Amino acid sequence: MKDCGGGYYGKVFLAHFSKAPFRAIIKFYFQNGLSEKEKLQLEELSKHALLKVPETYFMYKADEHVPYDVLVMEYIEGQNAGKVKVNEIPEQARDRIAEGIVDNLIALHRTIHPEGFGELHSTHFVQDWRMYYKQIVDEIFNKAEVLFEKGRISKDCMTIAKEAYYKFDKIFYLPITKASLIHGDYNTWNIILNNEATEAVAVIDPYNCCYGDSEFDLYQLNNANGKAFGLLEKYKKKQPVSENFELKMAFYELFTEIMHYYDSDVMPNQELVDSQAMRLKTVMDIYKI
């Protein structure tokens, strides 16, 4: 098996076999239950995505023999979009890649769940995202307080997070009533290009995939090398955004990052988190809230 890296929540390997499918991705999860969630998310995304979504082959639940949940899925030939040097790609190919990434996201966002907002497997949905998301924010704020008490996030970061938390209603002042299918971690690290780097061919690794606010995905378009591809600007030209989307983007970015550091028990990148906090503070000042 070849080590293909990993992230906050798992480790990924490429396995070779003597018969079909010959190659497969094997993902080991650091937390129980995540393999089942990702399997469900990939299967739902595959119904609506324009880009290829890996097929899932097999799921293994942790036991005394293998202490990790495991998901075996389709290997998709290509290269990671987040690793390419955008300025070395010809302009025409660069635009084609960006269009493919953005059009795929818009296709997901135009998939509306008529019953409302919630997890993919839920039996209960709500009609306003703000009601659903506020419960998540309450949990994240509690996690932020724990991280601060442990000295893992700065006083400045905690002060801004606290201010934003208590101004939730002012930040999310517009109703959000269209429950879109969101990927939850839609950045170029999770996009596969063909080997020639001329087009986007697949999307992988959803996290927080649910029926939610489509604008939850937007801050990720600026991550990795997304700005160099011009992803957010291309999205906005094709899909209208709300008047407070910059406020929401900055809020989503900081609170999601805090959640990841707590849930994965990874030491925060203090400089990064502080810069995200300051970005949120700046936007709040611009909006005078």
mmCIF file of C-alpha atoms in Angstrom:
data_model
loop_
_atom_site.group_PDB
_atom_site.id
_atom_site.type_symbol
_atom_site.label_atom_id
_atom_site.label_comp_id
_atom_site.label_asym_id
_atom_site.label_seq_id
_atom_site.Cartn_x
_atom_site.Cartn_y
_atom_site.Cartn_z
ATOM 1 C CA MET A 1 0.000 0.000 0.000
ATOM 2 C CA LYS A 2 1.121 3.541 -0.729
ATOM 3 C CA ASP A 3 0.667 6.274 1.855
ATOM 4 C CA CYS A 4 -1.400 9.046 0.249
ATOM 5 C CA GLY A 5 -1.509 11.330 3.272
ATOM 6 C CA GLY A 6 -4.489 12.298 5.380
ATOM 7 C CA GLY A 7 -6.039 15.045 7.423
ATOM 8 C CA TYR A 8 -7.656 15.853 10.743
ATOM 9 C CA TYR A 9 -9.733 12.695 10.888
ATOM 10 C CA GLY A 10 -8.103 9.919 8.905
ATOM 11 C CA LYS A 11 -5.254 8.382 6.951
ATOM 12 C CA VAL A 12 -5.465 7.412 3.270
ATOM 13 C CA PHE A 13 -3.653 4.667 1.380
ATOM 14 C CA LEU A 14 -3.632 3.444 -2.215
ATOM 15 C CA ALA A 15 -3.861 -0.351 -2.452
ATOM 16 C CA HIS A 16 -3.036 -2.486 -5.500
ATOM 17 C CA PHE A 17 -4.786 -5.774 -6.327
ATOM 18 C CA SER A 18 -4.204 -8.540 -8.865
ATOM 19 C CA LYS A 19 -7.751 -8.303 -10.230
ATOM 20 C CA ALA A 20 -10.486 -5.705 -10.718
ATOM 21 C CA PRO A 21 -10.714 -2.988 -9.550
ATOM 22 C CA PHE A 22 -6.861 -3.369 -9.398
ATOM 23 C CA ARG A 23 -6.508 -0.177 -7.343
ATOM 24 C CA ALA A 24 -8.583 1.229 -4.500
ATOM 25 C CA ILE A 25 -8.381 3.905 -1.843
ATOM 26 C CA ILE A 26 -8.410 2.641 1.740
ATOM 27 C CA LYS A 27 -9.234 5.246 4.352
ATOM 28 C CA PHE A 28 -8.674 4.614 8.065
ATOM 29 C CA TYR A 29 -10.639 6.885 10.405
ATOM 30 C CA PHE A 30 -9.347 8.119 13.744
ATOM 31 C CA GLN A 31 -12.880 8.340 15.162
ATOM 32 C CA ASN A 32 -15.604 5.726 15.064
ATOM 33 C CA GLY A 33 -18.687 6.517 12.997
ATOM 34 C CA LEU A 34 -16.994 8.730 10.427
ATOM 35 C CA SER A 35 -16.720 5.993 7.794
ATOM 36 C CA GLU A 36 -20.470 5.458 7.804
ATOM 37 C CA LYS A 37 -21.080 9.211 7.513
ATOM 38 C CA GLU A 38 -18.681 9.633 4.616
ATOM 39 C CA LYS A 39 -20.152 6.645 2.766
ATOM 40 C CA LEU A 40 -23.612 8.195 3.008
ATOM 41 C CA GLN A 41 -22.309 11.609 1.956
ATOM 42 C CA LEU A 42 -20.445 10.265 -1.082
ATOM 43 C CA GLU A 43 -23.490 8.316 -2.207
ATOM 44 C CA GLU A 44 -25.728 11.384 -1.949
ATOM 45 C CA LEU A 45 -23.245 13.666 -3.681
ATOM 46 C CA SER A 46 -22.835 11.185 -6.527
ATOM 47 C CA LYS A 47 -26.523 11.553 -7.397
ATOM 48 C CA HIS A 48 -26.210 15.273 -8.085
ATOM 49 C CA ALA A 49 -22.563 16.134 -8.824
ATOM 50 C CA LEU A 50 -21.339 16.969 -12.318
ATOM 51 C CA LEU A 51 -17.858 15.723 -11.427
ATOM 52 C CA LYS A 52 -17.094 12.116 -10.606
ATOM 53 C CA VAL A 53 -17.593 11.085 -6.962
ATOM 54 C CA PRO A 54 -15.745 7.954 -5.750
ATOM 55 C CA GLU A 55 -17.844 4.825 -5.547
ATOM 56 C CA THR A 56 -17.709 3.107 -2.174
ATOM 57 C CA TYR A 57 -16.867 -0.609 -2.220
ATOM 58 C CA PHE A 58 -16.691 -1.787 1.360
ATOM 59 C CA MET A 59 -16.929 -0.526 4.935
ATOM 60 C CA TYR A 60 -15.301 -2.152 7.963
ATOM 61 C CA LYS A 61 -16.255 -1.287 11.524
ATOM 62 C CA ALA A 62 -13.516 -1.128 14.161
ATOM 63 C CA ASP A 63 -13.051 -4.270 16.253
ATOM 64 C CA GLU A 64 -10.375 -6.078 18.253
ATOM 65 C CA HIS A 65 -8.495 -6.960 15.057
ATOM 66 C CA VAL A 66 -8.528 -3.557 13.356
ATOM 67 C CA PRO A 67 -9.012 -0.635 15.792
ATOM 68 C CA TYR A 68 -10.192 1.779 13.085
ATOM 69 C CA ASP A 69 -13.270 2.219 10.963
ATOM 70 C CA VAL A 70 -12.275 1.693 7.345
ATOM 71 C CA LEU A 71 -13.830 2.713 4.035
ATOM 72 C CA VAL A 72 -12.646 1.196 0.762
ATOM 73 C CA MET A 73 -13.520 3.285 -2.266
ATOM 74 C CA GLU A 74 -12.813 3.836 -5.921
ATOM 75 C CA TYR A 75 -9.425 5.156 -6.952
ATOM 76 C CA ILE A 76 -9.708 8.013 -9.439
ATOM 77 C CA GLU A 77 -6.710 8.634 -11.676
ATOM 78 C CA GLY A 78 -5.399 12.191 -11.646
ATOM 79 C CA GLN A 79 -3.682 14.803 -9.540
ATOM 80 C CA ASN A 80 -4.737 16.913 -6.586
ATOM 81 C CA ALA A 81 -5.876 20.371 -7.702
ATOM 82 C CA GLY A 82 -4.595 21.949 -4.497
ATOM 83 C CA LYS A 83 -1.027 20.959 -5.317
ATOM 84 C CA VAL A 84 -0.761 22.371 -8.849
ATOM 85 C CA LYS A 85 0.997 25.649 -9.602
ATOM 86 C CA VAL A 86 -1.822 27.652 -11.115
ATOM 87 C CA ASN A 87 0.459 30.144 -12.866
ATOM 88 C CA GLU A 88 2.062 27.289 -14.804
ATOM 89 C CA ILE A 89 -1.246 26.131 -16.278
ATOM 90 C CA PRO A 90 -2.220 27.702 -19.638
ATOM 91 C CA GLU A 91 -4.987 30.265 -19.272
ATOM 92 C CA GLN A 92 -7.531 28.299 -21.294
ATOM 93 C CA ALA A 93 -7.004 25.160 -19.212
ATOM 94 C CA ARG A 94 -7.013 27.208 -16.002
ATOM 95 C CA ASP A 95 -10.401 28.676 -16.895
ATOM 96 C CA ARG A 96 -11.771 25.256 -17.859
ATOM 97 C CA ILE A 97 -10.683 23.816 -14.516
ATOM 98 C CA ALA A 98 -12.204 26.699 -12.575
ATOM 99 C CA GLU A 99 -15.474 26.516 -14.519
ATOM 100 C CA GLY A 100 -15.715 22.794 -13.833
ATOM 101 C CA ILE A 101 -15.115 23.223 -10.104
ATOM 102 C CA VAL A 102 -17.648 26.057 -9.816
ATOM 103 C CA ASP A 103 -20.320 24.483 -12.031
ATOM 104 C CA ASN A 104 -20.140 21.305 -9.962
ATOM 105 C CA LEU A 105 -20.646 23.242 -6.728
ATOM 106 C CA ILE A 106 -23.579 25.158 -8.196
ATOM 107 C CA ALA A 107 -25.174 21.877 -9.278
ATOM 108 C CA LEU A 108 -24.979 20.680 -5.675
ATOM 109 C CA HIS A 109 -26.348 23.948 -4.325
ATOM 110 C CA ARG A 110 -29.276 23.866 -6.735
ATOM 111 C CA THR A 111 -30.244 20.504 -5.292
ATOM 112 C CA ILE A 112 -32.915 21.629 -2.826
ATOM 113 C CA HIS A 113 -34.248 19.435 -0.047
ATOM 114 C CA PRO A 114 -37.958 20.300 0.252
ATOM 115 C CA GLU A 115 -38.265 19.010 3.816
ATOM 116 C CA GLY A 116 -35.728 21.524 5.121
ATOM 117 C CA PHE A 117 -32.325 21.627 6.810
ATOM 118 C CA GLY A 118 -30.533 18.809 8.569
ATOM 119 C CA GLU A 119 -28.228 15.801 8.340
ATOM 120 C CA LEU A 120 -28.610 13.511 5.357
ATOM 121 C CA HIS A 121 -29.834 10.611 7.509
ATOM 122 C CA SER A 122 -32.072 12.726 9.746
ATOM 123 C CA THR A 123 -35.753 12.045 10.300
ATOM 124 C CA HIS A 124 -36.395 15.614 11.474
ATOM 125 C CA PHE A 125 -35.729 18.780 9.484
ATOM 126 C CA VAL A 126 -36.208 22.485 10.200
ATOM 127 C CA GLN A 127 -37.337 25.225 7.841
ATOM 128 C CA ASP A 128 -34.766 27.922 8.678
ATOM 129 C CA TRP A 129 -31.041 27.197 8.603
ATOM 130 C CA ARG A 130 -30.468 29.630 11.439
ATOM 131 C CA MET A 131 -32.398 27.434 13.858
ATOM 132 C CA TYR A 132 -30.421 24.365 12.823
ATOM 133 C CA TYR A 133 -27.009 26.014 12.676
ATOM 134 C CA LYS A 134 -27.353 27.889 15.985
ATOM 135 C CA GLN A 135 -27.360 24.584 17.844
ATOM 136 C CA ILE A 136 -24.074 23.685 16.160
ATOM 137 C CA VAL A 137 -22.655 27.120 16.989
ATOM 138 C CA ASP A 138 -23.588 26.680 20.666
ATOM 139 C CA GLU A 139 -21.511 23.495 20.747
ATOM 140 C CA ILE A 140 -18.585 25.103 18.919
ATOM 141 C CA PHE A 141 -18.543 28.063 21.292
ATOM 142 C CA ASN A 142 -18.339 25.670 24.249
ATOM 143 C CA LYS A 143 -15.421 23.956 22.507
ATOM 144 C CA ALA A 144 -13.743 27.322 21.975
ATOM 145 C CA GLU A 145 -13.973 28.043 25.699
ATOM 146 C CA VAL A 146 -12.304 24.702 26.462
ATOM 147 C CA LEU A 147 -9.522 25.395 23.940
ATOM 148 C CA PHE A 148 -8.977 28.835 25.454
ATOM 149 C CA GLU A 149 -8.824 27.462 28.987
ATOM 150 C CA LYS A 150 -6.150 25.027 27.790
ATOM 151 C CA GLY A 151 -4.175 27.856 26.189
ATOM 152 C CA ARG A 152 -4.696 26.515 22.675
ATOM 153 C CA ILE A 153 -6.338 29.612 21.217
ATOM 154 C CA SER A 154 -5.397 33.186 22.007
ATOM 155 C CA LYS A 155 -7.261 35.704 24.118
ATOM 156 C CA ASP A 156 -7.806 37.911 21.051
ATOM 157 C CA CYS A 157 -9.299 35.001 19.110
ATOM 158 C CA MET A 158 -11.579 34.052 22.000
ATOM 159 C CA THR A 159 -12.712 37.665 22.458
ATOM 160 C CA ILE A 160 -13.718 37.947 18.800
ATOM 161 C CA ALA A 161 -15.380 34.521 18.787
ATOM 162 C CA LYS A 162 -17.352 35.499 21.877
ATOM 163 C CA GLU A 163 -18.433 38.813 20.352
ATOM 164 C CA ALA A 164 -19.558 37.109 17.164
ATOM 165 C CA TYR A 165 -21.356 34.377 19.103
ATOM 166 C CA TYR A 166 -23.464 36.897 21.012
ATOM 167 C CA LYS A 167 -24.158 38.816 17.811
ATOM 168 C CA PHE A 168 -25.294 35.719 15.920
ATOM 169 C CA ASP A 169 -28.721 37.207 15.155
ATOM 170 C CA LYS A 170 -27.132 40.380 13.771
ATOM 171 C CA ILE A 171 -24.771 38.411 11.541
ATOM 172 C CA PHE A 172 -27.455 36.016 10.343
ATOM 173 C CA TYR A 173 -30.123 38.672 10.005
ATOM 174 C CA LEU A 174 -31.625 37.327 6.784
ATOM 175 C CA PRO A 175 -33.803 34.193 6.664
ATOM 176 C CA ILE A 176 -32.174 31.183 4.988
ATOM 177 C CA THR A 177 -34.949 28.945 3.728
ATOM 178 C CA LYS A 178 -33.491 27.006 0.772
ATOM 179 C CA ALA A 179 -31.937 23.808 2.069
ATOM 180 C CA SER A 180 -29.166 23.078 -0.430
ATOM 181 C CA LEU A 181 -26.974 20.036 -0.658
ATOM 182 C CA ILE A 182 -23.555 21.204 0.535
ATOM 183 C CA HIS A 183 -20.199 19.431 0.412
ATOM 184 C CA GLY A 184 -18.919 21.037 3.604
ATOM 185 C CA ASP A 185 -15.208 21.050 2.714
ATOM 186 C CA TYR A 186 -15.195 22.214 -0.897
ATOM 187 C CA ASN A 187 -11.670 23.407 -1.582
ATOM 188 C CA THR A 188 -9.141 22.508 -4.257
ATOM 189 C CA TRP A 189 -7.464 19.962 -1.973
ATOM 190 C CA ASN A 190 -10.618 17.905 -2.482
ATOM 191 C CA ILE A 191 -10.758 18.247 -6.259
ATOM 192 C CA ILE A 192 -9.007 15.845 -8.646
ATOM 193 C CA LEU A 193 -7.704 17.050 -12.015
ATOM 194 C CA ASN A 194 -6.794 14.825 -14.940
ATOM 195 C CA ASN A 195 -3.099 14.007 -15.290
ATOM 196 C CA GLU A 196 -2.669 16.725 -17.904
ATOM 197 C CA ALA A 197 -4.126 19.379 -15.560
ATOM 198 C CA THR A 198 -6.581 20.529 -18.217
ATOM 199 C CA GLU A 199 -9.889 19.845 -16.439
ATOM 200 C CA ALA A 200 -11.445 18.908 -13.119
ATOM 201 C CA VAL A 201 -12.605 15.288 -13.069
ATOM 202 C CA ALA A 202 -13.659 14.424 -9.511
ATOM 203 C CA VAL A 203 -14.601 15.681 -6.064
ATOM 204 C CA ILE A 204 -13.672 13.800 -2.888
ATOM 205 C CA ASP A 205 -13.668 14.006 0.928
ATOM 206 C CA PRO A 206 -16.904 15.704 1.996
ATOM 207 C CA TYR A 207 -17.185 16.824 5.609
ATOM 208 C CA ASN A 208 -20.228 18.438 7.204
ATOM 209 C CA CYS A 209 -22.102 17.446 4.052
ATOM 210 C CA CYS A 210 -25.780 18.043 4.763
ATOM 211 C CA TYR A 211 -28.799 20.017 3.625
ATOM 212 C CA GLY A 212 -27.668 23.479 4.592
ATOM 213 C CA ASP A 213 -26.930 27.042 3.627
ATOM 214 C CA SER A 214 -25.232 26.987 0.220
ATOM 215 C CA GLU A 215 -23.000 29.852 1.343
ATOM 216 C CA PHE A 216 -21.430 27.635 3.981
ATOM 217 C CA ASP A 217 -19.246 26.259 1.167
ATOM 218 C CA LEU A 218 -18.102 29.629 -0.154
ATOM 219 C CA TYR A 219 -15.185 30.528 2.144
ATOM 220 C CA GLN A 220 -13.495 27.299 1.102
ATOM 221 C CA LEU A 221 -13.283 28.573 -2.481
ATOM 222 C CA ASN A 222 -10.529 30.940 -1.324
ATOM 223 C CA ASN A 223 -8.527 28.234 0.448
ATOM 224 C CA ALA A 224 -5.437 26.451 -0.896
ATOM 225 C CA ASN A 225 -4.945 27.845 -4.428
ATOM 226 C CA GLY A 226 -8.623 28.666 -4.944
ATOM 227 C CA LYS A 227 -7.960 32.403 -5.150
ATOM 228 C CA ALA A 228 -5.464 31.872 -7.956
ATOM 229 C CA PHE A 229 -8.163 29.999 -9.882
ATOM 230 C CA GLY A 230 -10.623 32.829 -9.128
ATOM 231 C CA LEU A 231 -13.215 30.361 -7.850
ATOM 232 C CA LEU A 232 -15.254 32.641 -5.602
ATOM 233 C CA GLU A 233 -15.561 35.386 -8.201
ATOM 234 C CA LYS A 234 -16.617 32.878 -10.847
ATOM 235 C CA TYR A 235 -19.217 31.461 -8.463
ATOM 236 C CA LYS A 236 -20.653 34.907 -7.696
ATOM 237 C CA LYS A 237 -20.993 35.704 -11.407
ATOM 238 C CA LYS A 238 -23.133 32.602 -11.903
ATOM 239 C CA GLN A 239 -25.000 32.325 -8.624
ATOM 240 C CA PRO A 240 -26.370 35.302 -6.654
ATOM 241 C CA VAL A 241 -25.207 35.575 -3.065
ATOM 242 C CA SER A 242 -26.932 37.194 -0.108
ATOM 243 C CA GLU A 243 -26.139 40.735 1.002
ATOM 244 C CA ASN A 244 -24.565 39.445 4.215
ATOM 245 C CA PHE A 245 -22.622 36.557 2.678
ATOM 246 C CA GLU A 246 -19.218 38.065 3.599
ATOM 247 C CA LEU A 247 -20.292 38.217 7.231
ATOM 248 C CA LYS A 248 -21.452 34.619 7.081
ATOM 249 C CA MET A 249 -18.310 33.461 5.266
ATOM 250 C CA ALA A 250 -16.027 34.917 7.910
ATOM 251 C CA PHE A 251 -18.164 33.459 10.696
ATOM 252 C CA TYR A 252 -18.293 30.006 9.080
ATOM 253 C CA GLU A 253 -14.534 30.007 8.544
ATOM 254 C CA LEU A 254 -13.543 30.805 12.129
ATOM 255 C CA PHE A 255 -16.113 28.649 13.878
ATOM 256 C CA THR A 256 -15.527 25.659 11.596
ATOM 257 C CA GLU A 257 -11.775 25.888 12.121
ATOM 258 C CA ILE A 258 -12.241 25.954 15.896
ATOM 259 C CA MET A 259 -14.534 22.929 15.645
ATOM 260 C CA HIS A 260 -11.952 20.960 13.641
ATOM 261 C CA TYR A 261 -9.149 21.665 16.099
ATOM 262 C CA TYR A 262 -11.247 20.578 19.046
ATOM 263 C CA ASP A 263 -12.792 17.500 17.431
ATOM 264 C CA SER A 264 -9.520 16.232 15.981
ATOM 265 C CA ASP A 265 -7.441 17.165 19.045
ATOM 266 C CA VAL A 266 -4.852 18.743 16.754
ATOM 267 C CA MET A 267 -2.807 21.686 18.030
ATOM 268 C CA PRO A 268 -4.207 24.825 16.370
ATOM 269 C CA ASN A 269 -2.185 26.876 13.930
ATOM 270 C CA GLN A 270 -2.321 29.965 16.119
ATOM 271 C CA GLU A 271 -1.344 32.412 13.388
ATOM 272 C CA LEU A 272 -3.995 31.044 11.037
ATOM 273 C CA VAL A 273 -6.792 31.073 13.605
ATOM 274 C CA ASP A 274 -5.892 34.589 14.731
ATOM 275 C CA SER A 275 -5.981 35.812 11.126
ATOM 276 C CA GLN A 276 -9.401 34.233 10.636
ATOM 277 C CA ALA A 277 -10.629 35.895 13.810
ATOM 278 C CA MET A 278 -9.328 39.274 12.673
ATOM 279 C CA ARG A 279 -11.007 38.795 9.286
ATOM 280 C CA LEU A 280 -14.317 38.210 11.044
ATOM 281 C CA LYS A 281 -13.773 41.252 13.273
ATOM 282 C CA THR A 282 -12.965 43.421 10.244
ATOM 283 C CA VAL A 283 -16.107 42.370 8.406
ATOM 284 C CA MET A 284 -18.236 42.934 11.522
ATOM 285 C CA ASP A 285 -16.780 46.449 11.784
ATOM 286 C CA ILE A 286 -17.547 47.130 8.112
ATOM 287 C CA TYR A 287 -21.142 46.047 8.679
ATOM 288 C CA LYS A 288 -21.205 48.097 11.913
ATOM 289 C CA ILE A 289 -22.425 45.294 14.129
#
